[in-house]
XYZ file of C-alpha atoms in Angstrom:
318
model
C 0.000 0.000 0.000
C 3.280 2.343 -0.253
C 3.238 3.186 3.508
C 6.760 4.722 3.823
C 5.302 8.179 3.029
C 6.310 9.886 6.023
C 9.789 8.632 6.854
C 11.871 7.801 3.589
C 15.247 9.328 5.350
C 18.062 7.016 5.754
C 15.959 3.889 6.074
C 13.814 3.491 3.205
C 15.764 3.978 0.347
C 16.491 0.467 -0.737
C 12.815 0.409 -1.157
C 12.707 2.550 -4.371
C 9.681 3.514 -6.548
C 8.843 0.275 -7.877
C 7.442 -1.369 -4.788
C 5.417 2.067 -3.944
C 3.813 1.654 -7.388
C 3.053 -2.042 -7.497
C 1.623 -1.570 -3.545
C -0.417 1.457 -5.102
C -1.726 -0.926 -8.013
C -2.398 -3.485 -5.385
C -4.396 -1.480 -3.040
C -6.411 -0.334 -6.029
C -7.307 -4.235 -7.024
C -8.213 -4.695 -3.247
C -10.444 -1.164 -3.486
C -12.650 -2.661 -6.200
C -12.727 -6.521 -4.675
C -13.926 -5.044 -1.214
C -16.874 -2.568 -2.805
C -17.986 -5.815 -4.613
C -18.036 -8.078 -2.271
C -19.561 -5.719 0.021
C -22.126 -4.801 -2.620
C -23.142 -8.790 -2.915
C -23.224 -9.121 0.259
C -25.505 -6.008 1.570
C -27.706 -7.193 -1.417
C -28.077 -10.971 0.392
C -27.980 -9.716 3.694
C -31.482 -7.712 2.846
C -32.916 -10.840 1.107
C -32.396 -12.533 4.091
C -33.476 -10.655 6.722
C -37.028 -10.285 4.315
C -36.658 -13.836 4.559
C -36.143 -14.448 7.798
C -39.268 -12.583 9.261
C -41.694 -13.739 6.255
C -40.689 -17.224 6.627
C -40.337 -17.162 10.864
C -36.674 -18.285 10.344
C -34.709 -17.243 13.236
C -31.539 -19.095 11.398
C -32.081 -16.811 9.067
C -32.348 -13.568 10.562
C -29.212 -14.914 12.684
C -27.163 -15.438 9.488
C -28.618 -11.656 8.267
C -27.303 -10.702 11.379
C -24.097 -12.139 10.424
C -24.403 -10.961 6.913
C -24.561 -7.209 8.376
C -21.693 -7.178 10.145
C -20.396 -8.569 7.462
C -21.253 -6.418 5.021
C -19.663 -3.541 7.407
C -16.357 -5.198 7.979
C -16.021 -5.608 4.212
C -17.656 -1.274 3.901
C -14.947 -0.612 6.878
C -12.055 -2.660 4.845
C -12.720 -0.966 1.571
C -12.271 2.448 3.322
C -9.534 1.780 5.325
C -8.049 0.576 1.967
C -9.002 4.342 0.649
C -8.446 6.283 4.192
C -4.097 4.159 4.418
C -3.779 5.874 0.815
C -4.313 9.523 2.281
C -0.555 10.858 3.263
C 0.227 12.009 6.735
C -0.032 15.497 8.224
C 0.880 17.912 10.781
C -1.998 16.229 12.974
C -1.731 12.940 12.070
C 1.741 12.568 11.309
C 1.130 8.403 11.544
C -0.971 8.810 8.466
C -4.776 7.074 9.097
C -3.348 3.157 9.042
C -5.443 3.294 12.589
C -8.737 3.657 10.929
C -8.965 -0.175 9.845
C -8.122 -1.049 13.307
C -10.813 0.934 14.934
C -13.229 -0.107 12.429
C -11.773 -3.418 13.459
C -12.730 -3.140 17.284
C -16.187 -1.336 16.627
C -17.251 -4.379 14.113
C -16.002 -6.703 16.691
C -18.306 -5.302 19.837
C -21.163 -5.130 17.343
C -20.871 -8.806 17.158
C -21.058 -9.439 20.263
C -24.158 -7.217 20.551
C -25.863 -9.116 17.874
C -24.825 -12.458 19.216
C -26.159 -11.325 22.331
C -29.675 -10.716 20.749
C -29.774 -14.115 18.194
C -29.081 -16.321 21.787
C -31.927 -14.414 24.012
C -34.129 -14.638 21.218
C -33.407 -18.485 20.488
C -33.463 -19.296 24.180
C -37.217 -17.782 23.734
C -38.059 -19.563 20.708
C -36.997 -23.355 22.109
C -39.853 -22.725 25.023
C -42.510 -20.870 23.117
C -41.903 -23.050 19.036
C -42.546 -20.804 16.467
C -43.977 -22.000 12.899
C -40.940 -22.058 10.322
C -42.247 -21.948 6.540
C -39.427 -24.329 5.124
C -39.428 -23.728 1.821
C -39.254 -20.241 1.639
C -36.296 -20.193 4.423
C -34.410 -22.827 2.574
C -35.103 -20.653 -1.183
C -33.260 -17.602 0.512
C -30.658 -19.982 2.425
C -29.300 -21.520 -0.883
C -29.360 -18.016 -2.148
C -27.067 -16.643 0.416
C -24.721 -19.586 0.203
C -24.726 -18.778 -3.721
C -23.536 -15.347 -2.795
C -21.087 -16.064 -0.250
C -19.391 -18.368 -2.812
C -19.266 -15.729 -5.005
C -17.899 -13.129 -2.716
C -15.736 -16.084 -0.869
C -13.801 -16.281 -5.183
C -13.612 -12.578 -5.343
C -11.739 -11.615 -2.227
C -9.613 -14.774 -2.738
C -6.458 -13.365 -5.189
C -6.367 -10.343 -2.719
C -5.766 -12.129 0.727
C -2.308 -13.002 0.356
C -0.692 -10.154 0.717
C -2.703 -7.823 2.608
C -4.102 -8.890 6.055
C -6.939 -6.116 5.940
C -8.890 -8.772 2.842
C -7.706 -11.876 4.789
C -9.833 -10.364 7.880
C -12.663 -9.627 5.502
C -12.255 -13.000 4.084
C -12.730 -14.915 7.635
C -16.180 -13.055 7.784
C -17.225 -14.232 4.702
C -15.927 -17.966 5.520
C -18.178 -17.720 8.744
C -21.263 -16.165 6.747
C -20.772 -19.323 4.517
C -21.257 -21.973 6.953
C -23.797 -19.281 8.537
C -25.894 -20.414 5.158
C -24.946 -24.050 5.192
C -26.478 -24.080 9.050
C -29.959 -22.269 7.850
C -30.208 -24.650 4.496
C -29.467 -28.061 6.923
C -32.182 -26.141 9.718
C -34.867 -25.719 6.351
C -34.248 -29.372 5.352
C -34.789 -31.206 8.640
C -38.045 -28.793 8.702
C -39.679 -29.685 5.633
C -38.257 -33.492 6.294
C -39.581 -34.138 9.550
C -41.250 -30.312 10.833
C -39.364 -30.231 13.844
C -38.888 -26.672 14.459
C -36.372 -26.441 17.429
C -33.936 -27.287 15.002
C -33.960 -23.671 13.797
C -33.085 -21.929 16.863
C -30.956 -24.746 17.737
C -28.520 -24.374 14.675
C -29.173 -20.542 15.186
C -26.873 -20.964 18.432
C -24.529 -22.592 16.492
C -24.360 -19.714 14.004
C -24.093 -17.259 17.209
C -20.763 -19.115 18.244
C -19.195 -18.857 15.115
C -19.758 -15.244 14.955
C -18.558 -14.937 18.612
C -14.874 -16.767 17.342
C -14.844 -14.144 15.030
C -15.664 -11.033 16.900
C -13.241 -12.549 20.142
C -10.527 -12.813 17.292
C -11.124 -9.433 15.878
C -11.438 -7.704 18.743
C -8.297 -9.143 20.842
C -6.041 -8.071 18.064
C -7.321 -5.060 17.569
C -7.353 -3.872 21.610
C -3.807 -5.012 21.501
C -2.699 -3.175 18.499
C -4.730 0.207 20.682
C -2.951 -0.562 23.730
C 0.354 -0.271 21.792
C 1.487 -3.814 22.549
C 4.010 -5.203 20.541
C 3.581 -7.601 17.545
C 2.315 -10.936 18.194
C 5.788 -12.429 16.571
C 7.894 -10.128 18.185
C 9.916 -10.388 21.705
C 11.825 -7.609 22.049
C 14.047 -9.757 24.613
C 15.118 -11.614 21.813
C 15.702 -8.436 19.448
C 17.505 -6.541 22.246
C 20.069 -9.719 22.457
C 20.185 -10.493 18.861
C 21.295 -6.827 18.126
C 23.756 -6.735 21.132
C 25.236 -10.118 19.761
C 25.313 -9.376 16.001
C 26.104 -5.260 15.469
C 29.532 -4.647 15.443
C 30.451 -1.394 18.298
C 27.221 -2.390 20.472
C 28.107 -2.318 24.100
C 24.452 -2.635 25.305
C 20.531 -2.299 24.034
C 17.441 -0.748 26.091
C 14.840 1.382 25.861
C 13.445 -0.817 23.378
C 9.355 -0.243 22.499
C 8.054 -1.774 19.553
C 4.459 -1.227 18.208
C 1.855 -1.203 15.191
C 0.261 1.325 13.347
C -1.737 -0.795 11.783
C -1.542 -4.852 11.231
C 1.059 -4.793 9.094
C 2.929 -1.704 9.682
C 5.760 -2.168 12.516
C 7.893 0.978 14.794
C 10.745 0.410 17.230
C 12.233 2.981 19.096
C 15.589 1.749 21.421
C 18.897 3.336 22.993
C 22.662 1.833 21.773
C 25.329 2.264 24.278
C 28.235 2.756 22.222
C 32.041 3.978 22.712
C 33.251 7.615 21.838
C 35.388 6.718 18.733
C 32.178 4.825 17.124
C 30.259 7.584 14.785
C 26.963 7.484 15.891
C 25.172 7.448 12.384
C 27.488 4.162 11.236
C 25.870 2.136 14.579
C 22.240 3.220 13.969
C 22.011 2.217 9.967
C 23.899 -1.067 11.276
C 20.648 -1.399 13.651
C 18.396 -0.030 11.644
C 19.541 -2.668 8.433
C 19.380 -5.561 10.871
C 16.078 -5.044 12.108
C 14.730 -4.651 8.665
C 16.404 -7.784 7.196
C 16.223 -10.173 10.649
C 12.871 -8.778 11.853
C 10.751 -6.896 9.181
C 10.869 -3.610 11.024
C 11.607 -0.898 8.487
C 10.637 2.207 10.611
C 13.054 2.020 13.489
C 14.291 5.129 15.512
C 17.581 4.776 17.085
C 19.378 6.926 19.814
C 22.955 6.658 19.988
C 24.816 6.845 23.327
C 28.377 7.093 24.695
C 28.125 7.714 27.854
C 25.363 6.621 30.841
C 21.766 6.900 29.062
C 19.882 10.316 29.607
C 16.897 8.511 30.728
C 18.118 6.760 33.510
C 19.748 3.101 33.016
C 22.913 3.429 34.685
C 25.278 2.195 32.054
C 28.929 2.860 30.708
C 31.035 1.992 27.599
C 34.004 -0.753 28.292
C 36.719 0.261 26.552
C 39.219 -1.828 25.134
Protein backbone atom coordinates (compact mmCIF):
# COMPACT_ATOMS: atom_id res chain seq x y z
CA UNK A 1 0.00 0.00 0.00
CA UNK A 2 3.28 2.34 -0.25
CA UNK A 3 3.24 3.19 3.51
CA UNK A 4 6.76 4.72 3.82
CA UNK A 5 5.30 8.18 3.03
CA UNK A 6 6.31 9.89 6.02
CA UNK A 7 9.79 8.63 6.85
CA UNK A 8 11.87 7.80 3.59
CA UNK A 9 15.25 9.33 5.35
CA UNK A 10 18.06 7.02 5.75
CA UNK A 11 15.96 3.89 6.07
CA UNK A 12 13.81 3.49 3.21
CA UNK A 13 15.76 3.98 0.35
CA UNK A 14 16.49 0.47 -0.74
CA UNK A 15 12.82 0.41 -1.16
CA UNK A 16 12.71 2.55 -4.37
CA UNK A 17 9.68 3.51 -6.55
CA UNK A 18 8.84 0.27 -7.88
CA UNK A 19 7.44 -1.37 -4.79
CA UNK A 20 5.42 2.07 -3.94
CA UNK A 21 3.81 1.65 -7.39
CA UNK A 22 3.05 -2.04 -7.50
CA UNK A 23 1.62 -1.57 -3.54
CA UNK A 24 -0.42 1.46 -5.10
CA UNK A 25 -1.73 -0.93 -8.01
CA UNK A 26 -2.40 -3.48 -5.39
CA UNK A 27 -4.40 -1.48 -3.04
CA UNK A 28 -6.41 -0.33 -6.03
CA UNK A 29 -7.31 -4.23 -7.02
CA UNK A 30 -8.21 -4.70 -3.25
CA UNK A 31 -10.44 -1.16 -3.49
CA UNK A 32 -12.65 -2.66 -6.20
CA UNK A 33 -12.73 -6.52 -4.68
CA UNK A 34 -13.93 -5.04 -1.21
CA UNK A 35 -16.87 -2.57 -2.80
CA UNK A 36 -17.99 -5.82 -4.61
CA UNK A 37 -18.04 -8.08 -2.27
CA UNK A 38 -19.56 -5.72 0.02
CA UNK A 39 -22.13 -4.80 -2.62
CA UNK A 40 -23.14 -8.79 -2.91
CA UNK A 41 -23.22 -9.12 0.26
CA UNK A 42 -25.51 -6.01 1.57
CA UNK A 43 -27.71 -7.19 -1.42
CA UNK A 44 -28.08 -10.97 0.39
CA UNK A 45 -27.98 -9.72 3.69
CA UNK A 46 -31.48 -7.71 2.85
CA UNK A 47 -32.92 -10.84 1.11
CA UNK A 48 -32.40 -12.53 4.09
CA UNK A 49 -33.48 -10.66 6.72
CA UNK A 50 -37.03 -10.28 4.32
CA UNK A 51 -36.66 -13.84 4.56
CA UNK A 52 -36.14 -14.45 7.80
CA UNK A 53 -39.27 -12.58 9.26
CA UNK A 54 -41.69 -13.74 6.26
CA UNK A 55 -40.69 -17.22 6.63
CA UNK A 56 -40.34 -17.16 10.86
CA UNK A 57 -36.67 -18.29 10.34
CA UNK A 58 -34.71 -17.24 13.24
CA UNK A 59 -31.54 -19.09 11.40
CA UNK A 60 -32.08 -16.81 9.07
CA UNK A 61 -32.35 -13.57 10.56
CA UNK A 62 -29.21 -14.91 12.68
CA UNK A 63 -27.16 -15.44 9.49
CA UNK A 64 -28.62 -11.66 8.27
CA UNK A 65 -27.30 -10.70 11.38
CA UNK A 66 -24.10 -12.14 10.42
CA UNK A 67 -24.40 -10.96 6.91
CA UNK A 68 -24.56 -7.21 8.38
CA UNK A 69 -21.69 -7.18 10.15
CA UNK A 70 -20.40 -8.57 7.46
CA UNK A 71 -21.25 -6.42 5.02
CA UNK A 72 -19.66 -3.54 7.41
CA UNK A 73 -16.36 -5.20 7.98
CA UNK A 74 -16.02 -5.61 4.21
CA UNK A 75 -17.66 -1.27 3.90
CA UNK A 76 -14.95 -0.61 6.88
CA UNK A 77 -12.05 -2.66 4.85
CA UNK A 78 -12.72 -0.97 1.57
CA UNK A 79 -12.27 2.45 3.32
CA UNK A 80 -9.53 1.78 5.33
CA UNK A 81 -8.05 0.58 1.97
CA UNK A 82 -9.00 4.34 0.65
CA UNK A 83 -8.45 6.28 4.19
CA UNK A 84 -4.10 4.16 4.42
CA UNK A 85 -3.78 5.87 0.81
CA UNK A 86 -4.31 9.52 2.28
CA UNK A 87 -0.56 10.86 3.26
CA UNK A 88 0.23 12.01 6.74
CA UNK A 89 -0.03 15.50 8.22
CA UNK A 90 0.88 17.91 10.78
CA UNK A 91 -2.00 16.23 12.97
CA UNK A 92 -1.73 12.94 12.07
CA UNK A 93 1.74 12.57 11.31
CA UNK A 94 1.13 8.40 11.54
CA UNK A 95 -0.97 8.81 8.47
CA UNK A 96 -4.78 7.07 9.10
CA UNK A 97 -3.35 3.16 9.04
CA UNK A 98 -5.44 3.29 12.59
CA UNK A 99 -8.74 3.66 10.93
CA UNK A 100 -8.97 -0.17 9.84
CA UNK A 101 -8.12 -1.05 13.31
CA UNK A 102 -10.81 0.93 14.93
CA UNK A 103 -13.23 -0.11 12.43
CA UNK A 104 -11.77 -3.42 13.46
CA UNK A 105 -12.73 -3.14 17.28
CA UNK A 106 -16.19 -1.34 16.63
CA UNK A 107 -17.25 -4.38 14.11
CA UNK A 108 -16.00 -6.70 16.69
CA UNK A 109 -18.31 -5.30 19.84
CA UNK A 110 -21.16 -5.13 17.34
CA UNK A 111 -20.87 -8.81 17.16
CA UNK A 112 -21.06 -9.44 20.26
CA UNK A 113 -24.16 -7.22 20.55
CA UNK A 114 -25.86 -9.12 17.87
CA UNK A 115 -24.83 -12.46 19.22
CA UNK A 116 -26.16 -11.33 22.33
CA UNK A 117 -29.68 -10.72 20.75
CA UNK A 118 -29.77 -14.12 18.19
CA UNK A 119 -29.08 -16.32 21.79
CA UNK A 120 -31.93 -14.41 24.01
CA UNK A 121 -34.13 -14.64 21.22
CA UNK A 122 -33.41 -18.49 20.49
CA UNK A 123 -33.46 -19.30 24.18
CA UNK A 124 -37.22 -17.78 23.73
CA UNK A 125 -38.06 -19.56 20.71
CA UNK A 126 -37.00 -23.35 22.11
CA UNK A 127 -39.85 -22.73 25.02
CA UNK A 128 -42.51 -20.87 23.12
CA UNK A 129 -41.90 -23.05 19.04
CA UNK A 130 -42.55 -20.80 16.47
CA UNK A 131 -43.98 -22.00 12.90
CA UNK A 132 -40.94 -22.06 10.32
CA UNK A 133 -42.25 -21.95 6.54
CA UNK A 134 -39.43 -24.33 5.12
CA UNK A 135 -39.43 -23.73 1.82
CA UNK A 136 -39.25 -20.24 1.64
CA UNK A 137 -36.30 -20.19 4.42
CA UNK A 138 -34.41 -22.83 2.57
CA UNK A 139 -35.10 -20.65 -1.18
CA UNK A 140 -33.26 -17.60 0.51
CA UNK A 141 -30.66 -19.98 2.43
CA UNK A 142 -29.30 -21.52 -0.88
CA UNK A 143 -29.36 -18.02 -2.15
CA UNK A 144 -27.07 -16.64 0.42
CA UNK A 145 -24.72 -19.59 0.20
CA UNK A 146 -24.73 -18.78 -3.72
CA UNK A 147 -23.54 -15.35 -2.79
CA UNK A 148 -21.09 -16.06 -0.25
CA UNK A 149 -19.39 -18.37 -2.81
CA UNK A 150 -19.27 -15.73 -5.01
CA UNK A 151 -17.90 -13.13 -2.72
CA UNK A 152 -15.74 -16.08 -0.87
CA UNK A 153 -13.80 -16.28 -5.18
CA UNK A 154 -13.61 -12.58 -5.34
CA UNK A 155 -11.74 -11.62 -2.23
CA UNK A 156 -9.61 -14.77 -2.74
CA UNK A 157 -6.46 -13.37 -5.19
CA UNK A 158 -6.37 -10.34 -2.72
CA UNK A 159 -5.77 -12.13 0.73
CA UNK A 160 -2.31 -13.00 0.36
CA UNK A 161 -0.69 -10.15 0.72
CA UNK A 162 -2.70 -7.82 2.61
CA UNK A 163 -4.10 -8.89 6.06
CA UNK A 164 -6.94 -6.12 5.94
CA UNK A 165 -8.89 -8.77 2.84
CA UNK A 166 -7.71 -11.88 4.79
CA UNK A 167 -9.83 -10.36 7.88
CA UNK A 168 -12.66 -9.63 5.50
CA UNK A 169 -12.25 -13.00 4.08
CA UNK A 170 -12.73 -14.92 7.64
CA UNK A 171 -16.18 -13.05 7.78
CA UNK A 172 -17.22 -14.23 4.70
CA UNK A 173 -15.93 -17.97 5.52
CA UNK A 174 -18.18 -17.72 8.74
CA UNK A 175 -21.26 -16.17 6.75
CA UNK A 176 -20.77 -19.32 4.52
CA UNK A 177 -21.26 -21.97 6.95
CA UNK A 178 -23.80 -19.28 8.54
CA UNK A 179 -25.89 -20.41 5.16
CA UNK A 180 -24.95 -24.05 5.19
CA UNK A 181 -26.48 -24.08 9.05
CA UNK A 182 -29.96 -22.27 7.85
CA UNK A 183 -30.21 -24.65 4.50
CA UNK A 184 -29.47 -28.06 6.92
CA UNK A 185 -32.18 -26.14 9.72
CA UNK A 186 -34.87 -25.72 6.35
CA UNK A 187 -34.25 -29.37 5.35
CA UNK A 188 -34.79 -31.21 8.64
CA UNK A 189 -38.05 -28.79 8.70
CA UNK A 190 -39.68 -29.69 5.63
CA UNK A 191 -38.26 -33.49 6.29
CA UNK A 192 -39.58 -34.14 9.55
CA UNK A 193 -41.25 -30.31 10.83
CA UNK A 194 -39.36 -30.23 13.84
CA UNK A 195 -38.89 -26.67 14.46
CA UNK A 196 -36.37 -26.44 17.43
CA UNK A 197 -33.94 -27.29 15.00
CA UNK A 198 -33.96 -23.67 13.80
CA UNK A 199 -33.09 -21.93 16.86
CA UNK A 200 -30.96 -24.75 17.74
CA UNK A 201 -28.52 -24.37 14.67
CA UNK A 202 -29.17 -20.54 15.19
CA UNK A 203 -26.87 -20.96 18.43
CA UNK A 204 -24.53 -22.59 16.49
CA UNK A 205 -24.36 -19.71 14.00
CA UNK A 206 -24.09 -17.26 17.21
CA UNK A 207 -20.76 -19.12 18.24
CA UNK A 208 -19.20 -18.86 15.11
CA UNK A 209 -19.76 -15.24 14.96
CA UNK A 210 -18.56 -14.94 18.61
CA UNK A 211 -14.87 -16.77 17.34
CA UNK A 212 -14.84 -14.14 15.03
CA UNK A 213 -15.66 -11.03 16.90
CA UNK A 214 -13.24 -12.55 20.14
CA UNK A 215 -10.53 -12.81 17.29
CA UNK A 216 -11.12 -9.43 15.88
CA UNK A 217 -11.44 -7.70 18.74
CA UNK A 218 -8.30 -9.14 20.84
CA UNK A 219 -6.04 -8.07 18.06
CA UNK A 220 -7.32 -5.06 17.57
CA UNK A 221 -7.35 -3.87 21.61
CA UNK A 222 -3.81 -5.01 21.50
CA UNK A 223 -2.70 -3.18 18.50
CA UNK A 224 -4.73 0.21 20.68
CA UNK A 225 -2.95 -0.56 23.73
CA UNK A 226 0.35 -0.27 21.79
CA UNK A 227 1.49 -3.81 22.55
CA UNK A 228 4.01 -5.20 20.54
CA UNK A 229 3.58 -7.60 17.54
CA UNK A 230 2.32 -10.94 18.19
CA UNK A 231 5.79 -12.43 16.57
CA UNK A 232 7.89 -10.13 18.18
CA UNK A 233 9.92 -10.39 21.71
CA UNK A 234 11.82 -7.61 22.05
CA UNK A 235 14.05 -9.76 24.61
CA UNK A 236 15.12 -11.61 21.81
CA UNK A 237 15.70 -8.44 19.45
CA UNK A 238 17.50 -6.54 22.25
CA UNK A 239 20.07 -9.72 22.46
CA UNK A 240 20.18 -10.49 18.86
CA UNK A 241 21.29 -6.83 18.13
CA UNK A 242 23.76 -6.73 21.13
CA UNK A 243 25.24 -10.12 19.76
CA UNK A 244 25.31 -9.38 16.00
CA UNK A 245 26.10 -5.26 15.47
CA UNK A 246 29.53 -4.65 15.44
CA UNK A 247 30.45 -1.39 18.30
CA UNK A 248 27.22 -2.39 20.47
CA UNK A 249 28.11 -2.32 24.10
CA UNK A 250 24.45 -2.64 25.30
CA UNK A 251 20.53 -2.30 24.03
CA UNK A 252 17.44 -0.75 26.09
CA UNK A 253 14.84 1.38 25.86
CA UNK A 254 13.45 -0.82 23.38
CA UNK A 255 9.35 -0.24 22.50
CA UNK A 256 8.05 -1.77 19.55
CA UNK A 257 4.46 -1.23 18.21
CA UNK A 258 1.85 -1.20 15.19
CA UNK A 259 0.26 1.32 13.35
CA UNK A 260 -1.74 -0.80 11.78
CA UNK A 261 -1.54 -4.85 11.23
CA UNK A 262 1.06 -4.79 9.09
CA UNK A 263 2.93 -1.70 9.68
CA UNK A 264 5.76 -2.17 12.52
CA UNK A 265 7.89 0.98 14.79
CA UNK A 266 10.74 0.41 17.23
CA UNK A 267 12.23 2.98 19.10
CA UNK A 268 15.59 1.75 21.42
CA UNK A 269 18.90 3.34 22.99
CA UNK A 270 22.66 1.83 21.77
CA UNK A 271 25.33 2.26 24.28
CA UNK A 272 28.24 2.76 22.22
CA UNK A 273 32.04 3.98 22.71
CA UNK A 274 33.25 7.62 21.84
CA UNK A 275 35.39 6.72 18.73
CA UNK A 276 32.18 4.83 17.12
CA UNK A 277 30.26 7.58 14.79
CA UNK A 278 26.96 7.48 15.89
CA UNK A 279 25.17 7.45 12.38
CA UNK A 280 27.49 4.16 11.24
CA UNK A 281 25.87 2.14 14.58
CA UNK A 282 22.24 3.22 13.97
CA UNK A 283 22.01 2.22 9.97
CA UNK A 284 23.90 -1.07 11.28
CA UNK A 285 20.65 -1.40 13.65
CA UNK A 286 18.40 -0.03 11.64
CA UNK A 287 19.54 -2.67 8.43
CA UNK A 288 19.38 -5.56 10.87
CA UNK A 289 16.08 -5.04 12.11
CA UNK A 290 14.73 -4.65 8.66
CA UNK A 291 16.40 -7.78 7.20
CA UNK A 292 16.22 -10.17 10.65
CA UNK A 293 12.87 -8.78 11.85
CA UNK A 294 10.75 -6.90 9.18
CA UNK A 295 10.87 -3.61 11.02
CA UNK A 296 11.61 -0.90 8.49
CA UNK A 297 10.64 2.21 10.61
CA UNK A 298 13.05 2.02 13.49
CA UNK A 299 14.29 5.13 15.51
CA UNK A 300 17.58 4.78 17.08
CA UNK A 301 19.38 6.93 19.81
CA UNK A 302 22.95 6.66 19.99
CA UNK A 303 24.82 6.85 23.33
CA UNK A 304 28.38 7.09 24.70
CA UNK A 305 28.12 7.71 27.85
CA UNK A 306 25.36 6.62 30.84
CA UNK A 307 21.77 6.90 29.06
CA UNK A 308 19.88 10.32 29.61
CA UNK A 309 16.90 8.51 30.73
CA UNK A 310 18.12 6.76 33.51
CA UNK A 311 19.75 3.10 33.02
CA UNK A 312 22.91 3.43 34.69
CA UNK A 313 25.28 2.19 32.05
CA UNK A 314 28.93 2.86 30.71
CA UNK A 315 31.04 1.99 27.60
CA UNK A 316 34.00 -0.75 28.29
CA UNK A 317 36.72 0.26 26.55
CA UNK A 318 39.22 -1.83 25.13
Amino acid sequence: MGHHHGHSHGHSHGHGSHGHSHGVAGAGQNERRLLLAAALTTVTMLAEAIGGFVSGSLALLADAGHMMTDAAALILAWLAVRFARRPADWRRTYGFDRFEVLAAFANGLALFFISAMICYEAFQRLFEPVAVMGGTMLTIAVIGLAVNVATLLILRHGGEANLNVRAALLHVMSDLLGSVAAIAAALIILQTGWTPIDPILSMVITLLILRSAWLITKDAGHILLEGAPSDLDVREITKDLEASVPDVQSIHHVHAWSLSENRRVMTLHALTCDNVPPEKVAAAIKARLREAFGIVHATVEVEHQACADGAARTCDKV
